[in-house]
Amino acid sequence: MKRLLFFFTLFFYALQTYGQGMPVESLFTLTSFSPAKFDNYLSKKGFAFRGNDVRQDTMLKMYDYRRTKSFKDIDSISRAICRAEIKGDAFVTYETASLAEFMDMRSQLKSTGFYYLREADNNNLGGLLYQHKDLTVRTIIDTVDNAPRYSMVFHKKTFPAPKNIYYANDLLTFTSHEYLVSYFGEKNVKKDIYYFSGNEVTKCSVLFLNTNRQVVFIWSDEANRCAISHLLFGGQQNLESAMESGKYVEENVWALKSGVRPGMSLMELRMLNGTDFNFHGGNSINTGAVIADNQGKLDFKKEEVLLSCLNCRDDKFSKAKVMNADDSIDEGRILFVLSVILNPL
């Protein structure tokens, strides 16, 4: 009991002694500063430019916490800040040797409404993700000279103008559920469950549910609902909400930059591709799926196409493992694009 009391005494003492640390709000503000304003602000907070570094083709600007001309009253805690520019977005990493400071910053995130995995948050300090609309923070713990260093990577997402969200491909910029909510509004983004074939299910997010603009976002990081695995467009999506309500989207207005869109006829798809292609027939577990080994203009690996047919109940179709687009058109089969899967390759 005495050891526990001693630990908490030290911990709360530490909370009172790292007074020169930077609040979370200021670190998010830094992500929007120009390089000159960034340097000037940090100098006033006691951070001096250390130099540049390059990692994985990304230029990093490094700053250490020490006396500057405009800030002389520093404390003894070792700190550093790093700024990285990636595709026009700024990422600011704040590093401290103080566990107490790091824990307080996490408390600031929690108290201001950031979404995080509570179970993981209680069991780990590093590798956590905090999200709130267009803001994200990732935690990192390293060991330098046998001493722990606690870092947080701050990022404020820059979204395109609404006029630039035209093609289905433009939605690939929204790489998390929180980003979707921030841009399109909470009423237009719903959490759902998607059922694949067999017993496989996954958490997903649905934009414009039950409308002709519906898009299903399948996440690589299912728990945090972020990092796009693929986007689903078109009808008959296996959503839990659709199975419960019986509401299925019959039409979809999204089109890909390639020109592929749900609802287009097989003839239109064939003309767009510029050459013949194959798809799975009725004697296949992937009936209607266009085969990706295509020599035409379309990339069926990036844009997976599933066809449906209105008059394919004959024996030839039901017994075939592979069908040919040109032959199917000549035979008068009424095939059309039922759905499209867009993969961020």
mmCIF file of C-alpha atoms in Angstrom:
data_model
loop_
_atom_site.group_PDB
_atom_site.id
_atom_site.type_symbol
_atom_site.label_atom_id
_atom_site.label_comp_id
_atom_site.label_asym_id
_atom_site.label_seq_id
_atom_site.Cartn_x
_atom_site.Cartn_y
_atom_site.Cartn_z
ATOM 1 C CA MET A 1 0.000 0.000 0.000
ATOM 2 C CA LYS A 2 2.861 2.369 0.882
ATOM 3 C CA ARG A 3 4.565 1.588 -2.441
ATOM 4 C CA LEU A 4 1.320 2.312 -4.314
ATOM 5 C CA LEU A 5 0.831 5.579 -2.450
ATOM 6 C CA PHE A 6 4.444 6.507 -3.183
ATOM 7 C CA PHE A 7 3.936 5.838 -6.889
ATOM 8 C CA PHE A 8 0.825 8.027 -7.127
ATOM 9 C CA THR A 9 2.564 10.765 -5.151
ATOM 10 C CA LEU A 10 5.395 10.772 -7.667
ATOM 11 C CA PHE A 11 2.984 10.614 -10.571
ATOM 12 C CA PHE A 12 0.928 13.621 -9.477
ATOM 13 C CA TYR A 13 4.105 15.487 -8.591
ATOM 14 C CA ALA A 14 5.300 14.867 -12.131
ATOM 15 C CA LEU A 15 2.033 16.216 -13.515
ATOM 16 C CA GLN A 16 2.787 19.499 -11.792
ATOM 17 C CA THR A 17 6.398 19.739 -13.023
ATOM 18 C CA TYR A 18 6.158 19.390 -16.809
ATOM 19 C CA GLY A 19 4.519 22.790 -17.122
ATOM 20 C CA GLN A 20 6.316 23.688 -20.373
ATOM 21 C CA GLY A 21 4.658 20.894 -22.356
ATOM 22 C CA MET A 22 2.315 21.774 -25.201
ATOM 23 C CA PRO A 23 -1.445 21.164 -25.051
ATOM 24 C CA VAL A 24 -3.058 18.871 -27.607
ATOM 25 C CA GLU A 25 -5.035 21.717 -29.153
ATOM 26 C CA SER A 26 -1.836 23.641 -29.965
ATOM 27 C CA LEU A 27 -0.294 20.617 -31.660
ATOM 28 C CA PHE A 28 -3.294 20.265 -33.963
ATOM 29 C CA THR A 29 -3.014 23.983 -34.754
ATOM 30 C CA LEU A 30 0.614 23.437 -35.754
ATOM 31 C CA THR A 31 -0.442 21.092 -38.564
ATOM 32 C CA SER A 32 -2.025 24.036 -40.418
ATOM 33 C CA PHE A 33 0.906 26.471 -40.011
ATOM 34 C CA SER A 34 3.185 27.481 -42.866
ATOM 35 C CA PRO A 35 6.862 26.461 -42.377
ATOM 36 C CA ALA A 36 7.855 30.016 -41.387
ATOM 37 C CA LYS A 37 4.996 30.400 -38.904
ATOM 38 C CA PHE A 38 5.729 26.896 -37.608
ATOM 39 C CA ASP A 39 9.371 27.800 -36.826
ATOM 40 C CA ASN A 40 8.430 31.090 -35.197
ATOM 41 C CA TYR A 41 5.781 29.492 -32.973
ATOM 42 C CA LEU A 42 8.079 26.703 -31.812
ATOM 43 C CA SER A 43 10.872 29.163 -31.035
ATOM 44 C CA LYS A 44 8.516 30.986 -28.663
ATOM 45 C CA LYS A 45 7.810 27.639 -26.967
ATOM 46 C CA GLY A 46 11.487 26.772 -26.509
ATOM 47 C CA PHE A 47 11.999 24.470 -29.506
ATOM 48 C CA ALA A 48 15.035 25.086 -31.705
ATOM 49 C CA PHE A 49 15.534 23.748 -35.214
ATOM 50 C CA ARG A 50 17.908 20.762 -35.187
ATOM 51 C CA GLY A 51 18.050 19.966 -38.900
ATOM 52 C CA ASN A 52 16.412 18.027 -41.719
ATOM 53 C CA ASP A 53 16.165 14.287 -42.230
ATOM 54 C CA VAL A 54 14.792 12.092 -45.018
ATOM 55 C CA ARG A 55 12.906 8.869 -44.336
ATOM 56 C CA GLN A 56 11.186 6.863 -47.071
ATOM 57 C CA ASP A 57 11.365 9.825 -49.475
ATOM 58 C CA THR A 58 9.704 12.118 -46.918
ATOM 59 C CA MET A 59 11.442 15.284 -45.732
ATOM 60 C CA LEU A 60 11.376 15.741 -41.953
ATOM 61 C CA LYS A 61 12.108 18.933 -40.026
ATOM 62 C CA MET A 62 13.424 18.193 -36.540
ATOM 63 C CA TYR A 63 13.242 20.413 -33.453
ATOM 64 C CA ASP A 64 14.656 19.958 -29.940
ATOM 65 C CA TYR A 65 13.424 21.471 -26.713
ATOM 66 C CA ARG A 66 16.116 23.879 -25.477
ATOM 67 C CA ARG A 67 16.703 27.546 -24.828
ATOM 68 C CA THR A 68 15.937 29.912 -27.695
ATOM 69 C CA LYS A 69 16.272 33.671 -27.960
ATOM 70 C CA SER A 70 12.605 34.181 -27.203
ATOM 71 C CA PHE A 71 12.236 31.435 -24.581
ATOM 72 C CA LYS A 72 14.757 30.828 -21.815
ATOM 73 C CA ASP A 73 12.656 29.385 -18.965
ATOM 74 C CA ILE A 74 12.651 25.703 -19.874
ATOM 75 C CA ASP A 75 12.204 22.678 -17.602
ATOM 76 C CA SER A 76 14.413 19.603 -17.492
ATOM 77 C CA ILE A 77 12.217 17.222 -19.526
ATOM 78 C CA SER A 78 13.638 16.070 -22.847
ATOM 79 C CA ARG A 79 11.241 16.778 -25.744
ATOM 80 C CA ALA A 80 11.327 16.917 -29.526
ATOM 81 C CA ILE A 81 8.999 17.820 -32.393
ATOM 82 C CA CYS A 82 9.068 16.586 -35.980
ATOM 83 C CA ARG A 83 7.134 17.941 -38.965
ATOM 84 C CA ALA A 84 6.548 15.839 -42.089
ATOM 85 C CA GLU A 85 4.779 16.793 -45.329
ATOM 86 C CA ILE A 86 3.073 13.858 -47.084
ATOM 87 C CA LYS A 87 0.990 14.546 -50.199
ATOM 88 C CA GLY A 88 0.305 18.098 -49.055
ATOM 89 C CA ASP A 89 -0.774 17.119 -45.531
ATOM 90 C CA ALA A 90 1.287 17.975 -42.451
ATOM 91 C CA PHE A 91 2.020 15.410 -39.739
ATOM 92 C CA VAL A 92 3.389 16.703 -36.436
ATOM 93 C CA THR A 93 5.061 14.283 -34.019
ATOM 94 C CA TYR A 94 5.463 15.353 -30.395
ATOM 95 C CA GLU A 95 7.953 13.312 -28.357
ATOM 96 C CA THR A 96 8.529 13.470 -24.624
ATOM 97 C CA ALA A 97 10.497 11.558 -22.010
ATOM 98 C CA SER A 98 7.755 12.197 -19.455
ATOM 99 C CA LEU A 99 5.185 9.454 -18.947
ATOM 100 C CA ALA A 100 3.084 11.839 -16.877
ATOM 101 C CA GLU A 101 2.963 14.375 -19.704
ATOM 102 C CA PHE A 102 2.079 11.642 -22.190
ATOM 103 C CA MET A 103 -0.728 10.340 -19.950
ATOM 104 C CA ASP A 104 -2.105 13.840 -19.517
ATOM 105 C CA MET A 105 -2.184 14.354 -23.277
ATOM 106 C CA ARG A 106 -4.155 11.119 -23.641
ATOM 107 C CA SER A 107 -6.587 12.405 -21.007
ATOM 108 C CA GLN A 108 -7.021 15.594 -23.032
ATOM 109 C CA LEU A 109 -7.951 13.536 -26.096
ATOM 110 C CA LYS A 110 -10.463 11.439 -24.168
ATOM 111 C CA SER A 111 -12.124 14.440 -22.556
ATOM 112 C CA THR A 112 -12.609 16.209 -25.900
ATOM 113 C CA GLY A 113 -14.583 13.410 -27.566
ATOM 114 C CA PHE A 114 -12.008 11.394 -29.469
ATOM 115 C CA TYR A 115 -13.053 7.887 -30.505
ATOM 116 C CA TYR A 116 -10.677 5.121 -29.418
ATOM 117 C CA LEU A 117 -10.687 1.425 -28.559
ATOM 118 C CA ARG A 118 -11.171 1.429 -24.824
ATOM 119 C CA GLU A 119 -10.012 -2.150 -24.302
ATOM 120 C CA ALA A 120 -6.773 -1.547 -26.190
ATOM 121 C CA ASP A 121 -6.340 1.831 -24.529
ATOM 122 C CA ASN A 122 -6.471 0.257 -21.089
ATOM 123 C CA ASN A 123 -3.887 -2.403 -21.898
ATOM 124 C CA ASN A 124 -1.371 -0.540 -24.055
ATOM 125 C CA LEU A 125 0.276 2.829 -24.436
ATOM 126 C CA GLY A 126 1.793 2.537 -27.905
ATOM 127 C CA GLY A 127 0.106 1.763 -31.207
ATOM 128 C CA LEU A 128 -3.195 3.405 -30.294
ATOM 129 C CA LEU A 129 -5.369 5.468 -32.603
ATOM 130 C CA TYR A 130 -7.549 8.371 -31.438
ATOM 131 C CA GLN A 131 -10.024 9.819 -33.960
ATOM 132 C CA HIS A 132 -12.407 12.750 -33.972
ATOM 133 C CA LYS A 133 -13.890 13.869 -37.301
ATOM 134 C CA ASP A 134 -10.953 15.307 -39.322
ATOM 135 C CA LEU A 135 -8.400 14.847 -36.503
ATOM 136 C CA THR A 136 -6.283 11.773 -35.706
ATOM 137 C CA VAL A 137 -3.563 10.957 -33.187
ATOM 138 C CA ARG A 138 -1.382 7.841 -33.138
ATOM 139 C CA THR A 139 0.741 6.886 -30.149
ATOM 140 C CA ILE A 140 4.257 5.446 -30.372
ATOM 141 C CA ILE A 141 6.598 4.225 -27.646
ATOM 142 C CA ASP A 142 10.305 3.773 -28.409
ATOM 143 C CA THR A 143 13.373 3.118 -26.323
ATOM 144 C CA VAL A 144 16.341 5.462 -26.755
ATOM 145 C CA ASP A 145 19.513 4.869 -24.726
ATOM 146 C CA ASN A 146 17.594 2.388 -22.545
ATOM 147 C CA ALA A 147 14.991 5.033 -21.670
ATOM 148 C CA PRO A 148 11.378 5.148 -22.948
ATOM 149 C CA ARG A 149 10.283 7.930 -25.287
ATOM 150 C CA TYR A 150 6.561 8.650 -25.679
ATOM 151 C CA SER A 151 5.312 10.099 -28.951
ATOM 152 C CA MET A 152 2.048 11.243 -30.504
ATOM 153 C CA VAL A 153 1.578 11.856 -34.220
ATOM 154 C CA PHE A 154 -0.979 14.607 -34.904
ATOM 155 C CA HIS A 155 -2.768 14.991 -38.231
ATOM 156 C CA LYS A 156 -5.604 17.185 -39.452
ATOM 157 C CA LYS A 157 -7.092 15.820 -42.664
ATOM 158 C CA THR A 158 -7.433 18.183 -45.623
ATOM 159 C CA PHE A 159 -10.587 17.378 -47.590
ATOM 160 C CA PRO A 160 -11.284 18.223 -51.241
ATOM 161 C CA ALA A 161 -13.913 20.783 -52.182
ATOM 162 C CA PRO A 162 -17.418 19.295 -52.697
ATOM 163 C CA LYS A 163 -17.225 20.063 -56.433
ATOM 164 C CA ASN A 164 -14.245 17.704 -56.643
ATOM 165 C CA ILE A 165 -16.197 14.717 -55.276
ATOM 166 C CA TYR A 166 -17.663 13.552 -58.552
ATOM 167 C CA TYR A 167 -16.354 10.080 -59.396
ATOM 168 C CA ALA A 168 -16.526 7.010 -57.185
ATOM 169 C CA ASN A 169 -12.715 7.030 -57.066
ATOM 170 C CA ASP A 170 -12.812 10.429 -55.321
ATOM 171 C CA LEU A 171 -14.247 8.718 -52.232
ATOM 172 C CA LEU A 172 -10.933 6.925 -51.629
ATOM 173 C CA THR A 173 -9.704 10.041 -49.809
ATOM 174 C CA PHE A 174 -12.103 9.302 -46.915
ATOM 175 C CA THR A 175 -10.021 6.647 -45.185
ATOM 176 C CA SER A 176 -11.987 6.402 -41.938
ATOM 177 C CA HIS A 177 -15.525 6.453 -40.577
ATOM 178 C CA GLU A 178 -14.741 9.668 -38.698
ATOM 179 C CA TYR A 179 -13.572 11.365 -41.911
ATOM 180 C CA LEU A 180 -16.864 10.438 -43.560
ATOM 181 C CA VAL A 181 -18.837 11.866 -40.639
ATOM 182 C CA SER A 182 -16.765 15.047 -40.646
ATOM 183 C CA TYR A 183 -17.345 15.682 -44.360
ATOM 184 C CA PHE A 184 -20.814 14.297 -45.117
ATOM 185 C CA GLY A 185 -22.473 14.690 -41.721
ATOM 186 C CA GLU A 186 -23.438 12.112 -39.112
ATOM 187 C CA LYS A 187 -26.953 11.604 -40.501
ATOM 188 C CA ASN A 188 -25.503 10.456 -43.847
ATOM 189 C CA VAL A 189 -23.008 7.918 -42.474
ATOM 190 C CA LYS A 190 -24.108 4.747 -40.674
ATOM 191 C CA LYS A 191 -22.232 1.923 -38.994
ATOM 192 C CA ASP A 192 -23.305 -1.488 -40.247
ATOM 193 C CA ILE A 193 -22.281 -5.144 -40.611
ATOM 194 C CA TYR A 194 -21.426 -6.714 -43.966
ATOM 195 C CA TYR A 195 -21.879 -10.429 -44.690
ATOM 196 C CA PHE A 196 -19.501 -12.052 -47.152
ATOM 197 C CA SER A 197 -19.994 -15.575 -48.487
ATOM 198 C CA GLY A 198 -19.915 -18.284 -45.855
ATOM 199 C CA ASN A 199 -19.672 -17.154 -42.238
ATOM 200 C CA GLU A 200 -17.348 -14.197 -42.786
ATOM 201 C CA VAL A 201 -18.649 -10.866 -41.490
ATOM 202 C CA THR A 202 -17.040 -7.485 -40.952
ATOM 203 C CA LYS A 203 -17.851 -4.083 -39.537
ATOM 204 C CA CYS A 204 -18.400 -1.480 -42.226
ATOM 205 C CA SER A 205 -19.602 2.069 -42.803
ATOM 206 C CA VAL A 206 -22.335 3.030 -45.254
ATOM 207 C CA LEU A 207 -22.584 6.399 -46.955
ATOM 208 C CA PHE A 208 -26.098 7.494 -47.987
ATOM 209 C CA LEU A 209 -27.765 4.286 -46.831
ATOM 210 C CA ASN A 210 -30.814 3.130 -48.848
ATOM 211 C CA THR A 211 -30.399 5.765 -51.556
ATOM 212 C CA ASN A 212 -29.127 5.634 -55.135
ATOM 213 C CA ARG A 213 -25.868 7.158 -53.852
ATOM 214 C CA GLN A 214 -25.177 4.347 -51.360
ATOM 215 C CA VAL A 215 -21.543 3.309 -50.883
ATOM 216 C CA VAL A 216 -20.299 0.575 -48.535
ATOM 217 C CA PHE A 217 -16.862 1.113 -47.003
ATOM 218 C CA ILE A 218 -15.073 -2.087 -45.991
ATOM 219 C CA TRP A 219 -12.157 -1.343 -43.658
ATOM 220 C CA SER A 220 -8.760 -3.022 -43.397
ATOM 221 C CA ASP A 221 -8.678 -1.942 -39.740
ATOM 222 C CA GLU A 222 -12.115 -3.194 -38.792
ATOM 223 C CA ALA A 223 -11.851 -2.335 -35.093
ATOM 224 C CA ASN A 224 -10.969 1.330 -35.687
ATOM 225 C CA ARG A 225 -13.078 1.547 -38.867
ATOM 226 C CA CYS A 226 -10.251 3.027 -40.908
ATOM 227 C CA ALA A 227 -7.909 2.213 -43.829
ATOM 228 C CA ILE A 228 -10.009 1.283 -46.869
ATOM 229 C CA SER A 229 -9.976 -2.333 -47.970
ATOM 230 C CA HIS A 230 -12.493 -1.706 -50.743
ATOM 231 C CA LEU A 231 -15.622 0.248 -51.663
ATOM 232 C CA LEU A 232 -18.840 -1.404 -52.839
ATOM 233 C CA PHE A 233 -21.241 0.186 -55.326
ATOM 234 C CA GLY A 234 -24.478 -1.193 -56.715
ATOM 235 C CA GLY A 235 -27.445 -3.297 -55.668
ATOM 236 C CA GLN A 236 -27.987 -6.345 -53.468
ATOM 237 C CA GLN A 237 -25.276 -5.563 -50.941
ATOM 238 C CA ASN A 238 -25.278 -7.985 -48.009
ATOM 239 C CA LEU A 239 -25.770 -5.469 -45.234
ATOM 240 C CA GLU A 240 -27.250 -6.485 -41.903
ATOM 241 C CA SER A 241 -29.564 -3.450 -41.973
ATOM 242 C CA ALA A 242 -30.864 -4.439 -45.428
ATOM 243 C CA MET A 243 -31.513 -8.020 -44.338
ATOM 244 C CA GLU A 244 -33.480 -6.802 -41.326
ATOM 245 C CA SER A 245 -35.497 -4.168 -43.193
ATOM 246 C CA GLY A 246 -35.815 -5.873 -46.570
ATOM 247 C CA LYS A 247 -34.724 -2.624 -48.281
ATOM 248 C CA TYR A 248 -32.262 -3.083 -51.134
ATOM 249 C CA VAL A 249 -30.896 -0.408 -53.434
ATOM 250 C CA GLU A 250 -31.899 -1.173 -57.020
ATOM 251 C CA GLU A 251 -30.082 1.696 -58.757
ATOM 252 C CA ASN A 252 -26.793 3.440 -58.092
ATOM 253 C CA VAL A 253 -25.645 6.684 -59.709
ATOM 254 C CA TRP A 254 -21.926 6.480 -58.892
ATOM 255 C CA ALA A 255 -19.586 6.058 -61.862
ATOM 256 C CA LEU A 256 -15.867 5.318 -61.828
ATOM 257 C CA LYS A 257 -13.337 7.445 -63.704
ATOM 258 C CA SER A 258 -12.906 4.549 -66.132
ATOM 259 C CA GLY A 259 -16.585 4.872 -67.078
ATOM 260 C CA VAL A 260 -17.683 1.663 -65.337
ATOM 261 C CA ARG A 261 -20.918 2.090 -63.410
ATOM 262 C CA PRO A 262 -23.573 -0.143 -61.829
ATOM 263 C CA GLY A 263 -26.517 -0.781 -64.136
ATOM 264 C CA MET A 264 -24.623 -0.489 -67.428
ATOM 265 C CA SER A 265 -25.261 -3.219 -69.999
ATOM 266 C CA LEU A 266 -22.782 -5.902 -70.992
ATOM 267 C CA MET A 267 -22.590 -4.282 -74.441
ATOM 268 C CA GLU A 268 -21.616 -0.932 -72.895
ATOM 269 C CA LEU A 269 -18.995 -2.617 -70.705
ATOM 270 C CA ARG A 270 -17.606 -4.483 -73.731
ATOM 271 C CA MET A 271 -17.335 -1.261 -75.773
ATOM 272 C CA LEU A 272 -15.686 0.541 -72.860
ATOM 273 C CA ASN A 273 -13.109 -2.232 -72.495
ATOM 274 C CA GLY A 274 -12.318 -2.210 -76.200
ATOM 275 C CA THR A 275 -11.933 -5.974 -76.461
ATOM 276 C CA ASP A 276 -13.587 -9.216 -75.406
ATOM 277 C CA PHE A 277 -13.381 -10.552 -71.840
ATOM 278 C CA ASN A 278 -14.541 -13.557 -69.828
ATOM 279 C CA PHE A 279 -16.710 -13.951 -66.754
ATOM 280 C CA HIS A 280 -17.734 -16.834 -64.516
ATOM 281 C CA GLY A 281 -20.769 -18.845 -65.634
ATOM 282 C CA GLY A 282 -23.492 -20.611 -63.700
ATOM 283 C CA ASN A 283 -21.318 -23.601 -62.782
ATOM 284 C CA SER A 284 -19.035 -21.463 -60.595
ATOM 285 C CA ILE A 285 -19.075 -20.178 -57.037
ATOM 286 C CA ASN A 286 -18.403 -16.696 -58.499
ATOM 287 C CA THR A 287 -21.215 -16.626 -61.057
ATOM 288 C CA GLY A 288 -21.233 -13.325 -62.937
ATOM 289 C CA ALA A 289 -17.828 -12.111 -61.703
ATOM 290 C CA VAL A 290 -15.679 -10.722 -64.523
ATOM 291 C CA ILE A 291 -12.311 -12.517 -64.698
ATOM 292 C CA ALA A 292 -9.371 -10.206 -64.037
ATOM 293 C CA ASP A 293 -6.993 -11.501 -66.752
ATOM 294 C CA ASN A 294 -8.138 -8.782 -69.124
ATOM 295 C CA GLN A 295 -6.131 -7.419 -72.071
ATOM 296 C CA GLY A 296 -8.410 -4.447 -72.635
ATOM 297 C CA LYS A 297 -8.587 -0.887 -71.324
ATOM 298 C CA LEU A 298 -10.245 -1.722 -67.988
ATOM 299 C CA ASP A 299 -8.435 -2.923 -64.883
ATOM 300 C CA PHE A 300 -10.710 -5.617 -63.483
ATOM 301 C CA LYS A 301 -8.314 -6.179 -60.568
ATOM 302 C CA LYS A 302 -8.783 -2.637 -59.315
ATOM 303 C CA GLU A 303 -12.426 -2.471 -60.406
ATOM 304 C CA GLU A 304 -14.045 -5.841 -59.769
ATOM 305 C CA VAL A 305 -17.286 -6.192 -61.729
ATOM 306 C CA LEU A 306 -20.169 -8.525 -60.935
ATOM 307 C CA LEU A 307 -22.692 -9.154 -63.712
ATOM 308 C CA SER A 308 -26.292 -10.233 -63.371
ATOM 309 C CA CYS A 309 -28.507 -11.728 -66.070
ATOM 310 C CA LEU A 310 -32.236 -11.544 -66.801
ATOM 311 C CA ASN A 311 -32.418 -14.471 -69.220
ATOM 312 C CA CYS A 312 -29.671 -16.948 -68.312
ATOM 313 C CA ARG A 313 -31.666 -19.931 -67.080
ATOM 314 C CA ASP A 314 -30.683 -22.250 -69.911
ATOM 315 C CA ASP A 315 -28.461 -25.326 -69.577
ATOM 316 C CA LYS A 316 -25.572 -23.770 -71.488
ATOM 317 C CA PHE A 317 -25.191 -21.002 -68.939
ATOM 318 C CA SER A 318 -25.872 -23.164 -65.859
ATOM 319 C CA LYS A 319 -23.262 -25.761 -66.928
ATOM 320 C CA ALA A 320 -20.567 -23.280 -67.983
ATOM 321 C CA LYS A 321 -17.716 -22.375 -65.661
ATOM 322 C CA VAL A 322 -16.540 -19.525 -67.907
ATOM 323 C CA MET A 323 -18.562 -17.414 -70.339
ATOM 324 C CA ASN A 324 -17.434 -15.065 -73.084
ATOM 325 C CA ALA A 325 -18.745 -11.480 -73.403
ATOM 326 C CA ASP A 326 -18.928 -11.426 -77.212
ATOM 327 C CA ASP A 327 -20.634 -14.801 -77.423
ATOM 328 C CA SER A 328 -23.112 -13.794 -74.721
ATOM 329 C CA ILE A 329 -23.998 -10.619 -76.640
ATOM 330 C CA ASP A 330 -24.459 -12.584 -79.883
ATOM 331 C CA GLU A 331 -26.728 -15.038 -78.052
ATOM 332 C CA GLY A 332 -28.953 -12.166 -76.924
ATOM 333 C CA ARG A 333 -28.282 -12.582 -73.205
ATOM 334 C CA ILE A 334 -29.429 -9.592 -71.146
ATOM 335 C CA LEU A 335 -26.490 -9.075 -68.810
ATOM 336 C CA PHE A 336 -25.742 -5.918 -66.856
ATOM 337 C CA VAL A 337 -23.366 -4.682 -64.131
ATOM 338 C CA LEU A 338 -24.993 -5.490 -60.805
ATOM 339 C CA SER A 339 -22.230 -4.152 -58.559
ATOM 340 C CA VAL A 340 -18.662 -2.867 -58.612
ATOM 341 C CA ILE A 341 -15.896 -3.318 -56.024
ATOM 342 C CA LEU A 342 -13.275 -0.552 -56.071
ATOM 343 C CA ASN A 343 -9.913 -1.539 -54.582
ATOM 344 C CA PRO A 344 -7.336 1.126 -53.614
ATOM 345 C CA LEU A 345 -4.405 -0.566 -55.369
#
